[in-house]
Amino acid sequence: MKLSAELVAFSKRIGHDFARPELLLRSVTHSSVSSPTRDDNQRLEFLGDRVLGLVMAEALLKTDRAASEGQLAPRYNALVRKEACADVARDIDIGAVLKLGRSEQMSGGRRKQALLGDAMEAVIAAVYLDAGFEVARDMILRLWGDRIKTVEADARDPKTALQEWAQGRGLQPPLYVEVGRDGPDHAPVFRIEARLQSGDSAQASAGSKRVAEQAAAKALLDQVRG
């Protein structure tokens, strides 16, 4: 099987020359364009998530040999969650090579965090199946780079951190309210306000409610911590 010029360039960006190029093609094929003769990347995504998890757990143990499980767990979560995978996917421009159905293309699928994160995990699995764990590990560590060393010691997601901050001061859990929505129906941008019982609040916007809530929580946490 011969890869397109775009996929050849992509394989160079991730630093791996595939012996089984069909694995790379499958890893960037979204379910919206799959068919009985064309597999999508969902099964690879499942496997890649587990490979990534093992690599990150191992890397964190080596990076900080004195850290407790309670310190390691939030760092681990920060490095393997979908947002982190999507950030790496953007670095290597997975969006440019995603195989998408027309509806996903029209709705901005090449920029969607969930699609990018899923594809990143699928690419990891493709490398693992093509060349084994050590090669996949080397690629992951190279692509994640300084993220592993610089991940915050307290890497809890902002919503969790804000809720714990509020509860520690005897306040009710924060509320998240959609206060606006912009853009076309197929690619909305949500504006979310995070509110505390104290009256403090902050807003943020994003292409998904979850991401907007996290961003609003971070803004509010930064605000109340002053």
mmCIF file of C-alpha atoms in Angstrom:
data_model
loop_
_atom_site.group_PDB
_atom_site.id
_atom_site.type_symbol
_atom_site.label_atom_id
_atom_site.label_comp_id
_atom_site.label_asym_id
_atom_site.label_seq_id
_atom_site.Cartn_x
_atom_site.Cartn_y
_atom_site.Cartn_z
ATOM 1 C CA MET A 1 0.000 0.000 0.000
ATOM 2 C CA LYS A 2 1.290 3.438 -0.955
ATOM 3 C CA LEU A 3 0.582 6.397 1.309
ATOM 4 C CA SER A 4 -0.471 9.794 0.047
ATOM 5 C CA ALA A 5 2.076 12.600 0.101
ATOM 6 C CA GLU A 6 0.226 14.136 3.067
ATOM 7 C CA LEU A 7 0.493 10.931 5.113
ATOM 8 C CA VAL A 8 4.143 10.460 4.173
ATOM 9 C CA ALA A 9 4.820 13.971 5.457
ATOM 10 C CA PHE A 10 2.825 13.218 8.592
ATOM 11 C CA SER A 11 4.790 10.036 9.287
ATOM 12 C CA LYS A 12 7.945 12.140 9.131
ATOM 13 C CA ARG A 13 6.446 14.590 11.633
ATOM 14 C CA ILE A 14 5.894 11.808 14.148
ATOM 15 C CA GLY A 15 9.251 10.235 13.350
ATOM 16 C CA HIS A 16 8.080 6.789 12.275
ATOM 17 C CA ASP A 17 8.249 5.041 8.906
ATOM 18 C CA PHE A 18 5.449 2.485 8.817
ATOM 19 C CA ALA A 19 6.140 -1.067 7.691
ATOM 20 C CA ARG A 20 2.352 -1.498 7.599
ATOM 21 C CA PRO A 21 1.077 1.806 6.195
ATOM 22 C CA GLU A 22 -2.529 0.630 6.398
ATOM 23 C CA LEU A 23 -2.287 1.080 10.159
ATOM 24 C CA LEU A 24 -1.507 4.768 9.746
ATOM 25 C CA LEU A 25 -4.382 5.219 7.316
ATOM 26 C CA ARG A 26 -6.802 3.515 9.701
ATOM 27 C CA SER A 27 -5.594 5.638 12.624
ATOM 28 C CA VAL A 28 -6.649 8.862 10.909
ATOM 29 C CA THR A 29 -9.965 7.537 9.542
ATOM 30 C CA HIS A 30 -12.976 8.842 11.475
ATOM 31 C CA SER A 31 -16.151 6.797 11.829
ATOM 32 C CA SER A 32 -18.016 9.359 9.702
ATOM 33 C CA VAL A 33 -16.203 8.097 6.610
ATOM 34 C CA SER A 34 -15.786 4.387 7.433
ATOM 35 C CA SER A 35 -17.387 1.623 5.364
ATOM 36 C CA PRO A 36 -17.472 -2.200 5.275
ATOM 37 C CA THR A 37 -14.174 -2.069 3.374
ATOM 38 C CA ARG A 38 -12.674 0.845 5.296
ATOM 39 C CA ASP A 39 -12.088 0.534 9.040
ATOM 40 C CA ASP A 40 -12.248 3.568 11.311
ATOM 41 C CA ASN A 41 -9.907 4.420 14.175
ATOM 42 C CA GLN A 42 -12.137 3.612 17.168
ATOM 43 C CA ARG A 43 -10.533 0.291 18.082
ATOM 44 C CA LEU A 44 -7.077 1.800 17.688
ATOM 45 C CA GLU A 45 -8.113 4.686 19.919
ATOM 46 C CA PHE A 46 -9.050 2.196 22.646
ATOM 47 C CA LEU A 47 -5.651 0.509 22.452
ATOM 48 C CA GLY A 48 -3.671 3.734 22.140
ATOM 49 C CA ASP A 49 -5.221 5.128 25.296
ATOM 50 C CA ARG A 50 -3.838 2.145 27.244
ATOM 51 C CA VAL A 51 -0.380 2.384 25.669
ATOM 52 C CA LEU A 52 -0.231 6.094 26.450
ATOM 53 C CA GLY A 53 -1.305 5.441 30.035
ATOM 54 C CA LEU A 54 1.458 2.913 30.639
ATOM 55 C CA VAL A 55 4.112 5.152 29.107
ATOM 56 C CA MET A 56 3.055 8.137 31.195
ATOM 57 C CA ALA A 57 2.827 6.159 34.429
ATOM 58 C CA GLU A 58 6.323 4.831 33.852
ATOM 59 C CA ALA A 59 7.691 8.255 32.889
ATOM 60 C CA LEU A 60 6.231 9.958 35.961
ATOM 61 C CA LEU A 61 7.705 7.360 38.288
ATOM 62 C CA LYS A 62 11.138 7.944 36.768
ATOM 63 C CA THR A 63 10.786 11.738 36.747
ATOM 64 C CA ASP A 64 9.954 12.042 40.448
ATOM 65 C CA ARG A 65 11.056 9.029 42.470
ATOM 66 C CA ALA A 66 9.909 10.603 45.739
ATOM 67 C CA ALA A 67 6.338 11.462 44.696
ATOM 68 C CA SER A 68 3.436 9.741 46.404
ATOM 69 C CA GLU A 69 0.542 8.133 44.566
ATOM 70 C CA GLY A 70 -1.598 11.093 45.573
ATOM 71 C CA GLN A 71 0.843 13.456 43.861
ATOM 72 C CA LEU A 72 1.338 11.286 40.784
ATOM 73 C CA ALA A 73 -2.334 10.647 40.011
ATOM 74 C CA PRO A 74 -3.312 14.229 39.089
ATOM 75 C CA ARG A 75 -0.142 14.659 37.041
ATOM 76 C CA TYR A 76 -0.948 11.449 35.195
ATOM 77 C CA ASN A 77 -4.504 12.576 34.517
ATOM 78 C CA ALA A 78 -3.264 15.913 33.184
ATOM 79 C CA LEU A 79 -0.941 14.190 30.713
ATOM 80 C CA VAL A 80 -3.329 11.550 29.338
ATOM 81 C CA ARG A 81 -6.669 13.378 29.251
ATOM 82 C CA LYS A 82 -8.217 14.264 25.919
ATOM 83 C CA GLU A 83 -7.160 17.913 26.105
ATOM 84 C CA ALA A 84 -3.495 16.937 26.391
ATOM 85 C CA CYS A 85 -3.780 14.483 23.497
ATOM 86 C CA ALA A 86 -5.453 17.159 21.386
ATOM 87 C CA ASP A 87 -2.688 19.655 22.176
ATOM 88 C CA VAL A 88 -0.061 17.205 20.946
ATOM 89 C CA ALA A 89 -2.224 16.419 17.921
ATOM 90 C CA ARG A 90 -2.230 20.110 17.022
ATOM 91 C CA ASP A 91 1.543 20.265 17.355
ATOM 92 C CA ILE A 92 1.914 17.610 14.660
ATOM 93 C CA ASP A 93 -1.100 18.807 12.653
ATOM 94 C CA ILE A 94 -3.155 15.620 12.707
ATOM 95 C CA GLY A 95 -6.130 17.697 11.588
ATOM 96 C CA ALA A 96 -4.577 18.099 8.143
ATOM 97 C CA VAL A 97 -4.609 14.349 7.488
ATOM 98 C CA LEU A 98 -7.866 13.284 9.165
ATOM 99 C CA LYS A 99 -10.242 11.356 6.905
ATOM 100 C CA LEU A 100 -13.681 12.770 7.654
ATOM 101 C CA GLY A 101 -17.193 12.476 6.274
ATOM 102 C CA ARG A 102 -18.734 15.539 4.686
ATOM 103 C CA SER A 103 -20.819 16.421 7.752
ATOM 104 C CA GLU A 104 -17.770 16.402 10.024
ATOM 105 C CA GLN A 105 -15.774 18.446 7.539
ATOM 106 C CA MET A 106 -18.550 21.034 7.350
ATOM 107 C CA SER A 107 -18.800 21.256 11.145
ATOM 108 C CA GLY A 108 -15.089 21.955 11.639
ATOM 109 C CA GLY A 109 -14.089 18.416 12.551
ATOM 110 C CA ARG A 110 -10.412 19.034 11.840
ATOM 111 C CA ARG A 111 -10.334 21.440 14.782
ATOM 112 C CA LYS A 112 -12.542 19.523 17.234
ATOM 113 C CA GLN A 113 -10.732 18.630 20.415
ATOM 114 C CA ALA A 114 -12.398 15.229 20.794
ATOM 115 C CA LEU A 115 -11.579 14.158 17.237
ATOM 116 C CA LEU A 116 -7.979 15.325 17.518
ATOM 117 C CA GLY A 117 -7.485 13.600 20.866
ATOM 118 C CA ASP A 118 -9.015 10.363 19.608
ATOM 119 C CA ALA A 119 -6.833 10.422 16.497
ATOM 120 C CA MET A 120 -3.715 10.997 18.583
ATOM 121 C CA GLU A 121 -4.482 7.911 20.651
ATOM 122 C CA ALA A 122 -5.153 5.926 17.462
ATOM 123 C CA VAL A 123 -1.827 6.984 15.954
ATOM 124 C CA ILE A 124 -0.074 5.790 19.124
ATOM 125 C CA ALA A 125 -1.748 2.392 18.731
ATOM 126 C CA ALA A 126 -0.800 2.256 15.056
ATOM 127 C CA VAL A 127 2.875 2.786 15.906
ATOM 128 C CA TYR A 128 2.638 0.233 18.727
ATOM 129 C CA LEU A 129 1.165 -2.435 16.425
ATOM 130 C CA ASP A 130 3.612 -1.583 13.648
ATOM 131 C CA ALA A 131 6.834 -1.556 15.649
ATOM 132 C CA GLY A 132 6.247 -2.534 19.276
ATOM 133 C CA PHE A 133 6.110 -0.887 22.668
ATOM 134 C CA GLU A 134 9.594 0.607 22.816
ATOM 135 C CA VAL A 135 9.178 2.465 19.532
ATOM 136 C CA ALA A 136 5.745 3.711 20.581
ATOM 137 C CA ARG A 137 7.146 4.805 23.939
ATOM 138 C CA ASP A 138 9.996 6.714 22.302
ATOM 139 C CA MET A 139 7.546 8.519 20.027
ATOM 140 C CA ILE A 140 5.216 9.431 22.890
ATOM 141 C CA LEU A 141 8.031 10.770 25.055
ATOM 142 C CA ARG A 142 9.369 12.781 22.120
ATOM 143 C CA LEU A 143 5.987 14.275 21.217
ATOM 144 C CA TRP A 144 4.931 15.018 24.805
ATOM 145 C CA GLY A 145 8.386 16.472 25.447
ATOM 146 C CA ASP A 146 8.697 18.920 28.335
ATOM 147 C CA ARG A 147 5.043 18.466 29.268
ATOM 148 C CA ILE A 148 6.102 15.542 31.429
ATOM 149 C CA LYS A 149 8.693 17.502 33.386
ATOM 150 C CA THR A 150 6.704 20.687 33.689
ATOM 151 C CA VAL A 151 3.278 19.242 34.553
ATOM 152 C CA GLU A 152 2.143 21.032 37.684
ATOM 153 C CA ALA A 153 2.577 19.161 40.952
ATOM 154 C CA ASP A 154 -1.079 19.937 41.590
ATOM 155 C CA ALA A 155 -2.451 19.060 38.159
ATOM 156 C CA ARG A 156 -6.091 18.624 39.056
ATOM 157 C CA ASP A 157 -8.480 19.882 36.427
ATOM 158 C CA PRO A 158 -9.727 23.431 37.159
ATOM 159 C CA LYS A 159 -13.315 22.391 37.980
ATOM 160 C CA THR A 160 -12.141 19.949 40.625
ATOM 161 C CA ALA A 161 -9.678 22.466 42.043
ATOM 162 C CA LEU A 162 -12.330 25.193 42.204
ATOM 163 C CA GLN A 163 -14.840 22.894 43.897
ATOM 164 C CA GLU A 164 -12.300 21.870 46.516
ATOM 165 C CA TRP A 165 -11.359 25.528 47.070
ATOM 166 C CA ALA A 166 -15.028 26.412 47.638
ATOM 167 C CA GLN A 167 -15.731 23.475 49.930
ATOM 168 C CA GLY A 168 -12.638 24.284 51.967
ATOM 169 C CA ARG A 169 -14.238 27.645 52.747
ATOM 170 C CA GLY A 170 -17.676 26.291 53.555
ATOM 171 C CA LEU A 171 -19.202 27.377 50.223
ATOM 172 C CA GLN A 172 -21.578 25.436 47.993
ATOM 173 C CA PRO A 173 -20.077 23.824 44.861
ATOM 174 C CA PRO A 174 -19.669 26.241 41.926
ATOM 175 C CA LEU A 175 -22.446 26.665 39.378
ATOM 176 C CA TYR A 176 -21.829 26.660 35.628
ATOM 177 C CA VAL A 177 -24.350 28.601 33.565
ATOM 178 C CA GLU A 178 -24.523 28.995 29.803
ATOM 179 C CA VAL A 179 -24.831 32.738 29.304
ATOM 180 C CA GLY A 180 -24.422 32.896 25.549
ATOM 181 C CA ARG A 181 -23.895 31.000 22.338
ATOM 182 C CA ASP A 182 -22.351 32.323 19.141
ATOM 183 C CA GLY A 183 -21.537 30.962 15.722
ATOM 184 C CA PRO A 184 -23.506 28.735 13.341
ATOM 185 C CA ASP A 185 -25.531 25.752 14.545
ATOM 186 C CA HIS A 186 -22.987 23.268 13.183
ATOM 187 C CA ALA A 187 -20.066 24.930 15.014
ATOM 188 C CA PRO A 188 -21.363 26.763 18.097
ATOM 189 C CA VAL A 189 -19.164 28.627 20.559
ATOM 190 C CA PHE A 190 -20.475 28.403 24.117
ATOM 191 C CA ARG A 191 -20.008 31.158 26.703
ATOM 192 C CA ILE A 192 -20.087 29.754 30.223
ATOM 193 C CA GLU A 193 -20.064 31.615 33.525
ATOM 194 C CA ALA A 194 -18.683 29.937 36.649
ATOM 195 C CA ARG A 195 -20.313 31.278 39.815
ATOM 196 C CA LEU A 196 -19.492 30.926 43.499
ATOM 197 C CA GLN A 197 -21.858 31.356 46.431
ATOM 198 C CA SER A 198 -19.653 34.283 47.498
ATOM 199 C CA GLY A 199 -20.779 36.216 44.420
ATOM 200 C CA ASP A 200 -17.505 35.848 42.533
ATOM 201 C CA SER A 201 -17.816 34.802 38.887
ATOM 202 C CA ALA A 202 -15.844 34.502 35.656
ATOM 203 C CA GLN A 203 -16.659 33.686 32.054
ATOM 204 C CA ALA A 204 -14.968 31.807 29.227
ATOM 205 C CA SER A 205 -15.855 30.660 25.711
ATOM 206 C CA ALA A 206 -15.027 27.506 23.765
ATOM 207 C CA GLY A 207 -16.364 25.180 21.108
ATOM 208 C CA SER A 208 -17.659 22.707 23.693
ATOM 209 C CA LYS A 209 -19.425 23.256 26.991
ATOM 210 C CA ARG A 210 -16.949 21.060 28.844
ATOM 211 C CA VAL A 211 -13.919 23.018 27.670
ATOM 212 C CA ALA A 212 -15.673 26.337 28.331
ATOM 213 C CA GLU A 213 -16.560 25.222 31.861
ATOM 214 C CA GLN A 214 -12.962 24.232 32.554
ATOM 215 C CA ALA A 215 -11.698 27.556 31.217
ATOM 216 C CA ALA A 216 -14.242 29.511 33.279
ATOM 217 C CA ALA A 217 -13.295 27.530 36.376
ATOM 218 C CA LYS A 218 -9.620 28.312 35.835
ATOM 219 C CA ALA A 219 -10.361 32.009 35.337
ATOM 220 C CA LEU A 220 -12.423 32.117 38.509
ATOM 221 C CA LEU A 221 -9.846 30.160 40.509
ATOM 222 C CA ASP A 222 -7.103 32.551 39.384
ATOM 223 C CA GLN A 223 -9.367 35.458 40.345
ATOM 224 C CA VAL A 224 -10.206 34.312 43.873
ATOM 225 C CA ARG A 225 -6.663 33.219 44.602
ATOM 226 C CA GLY A 226 -5.587 36.705 43.545
#
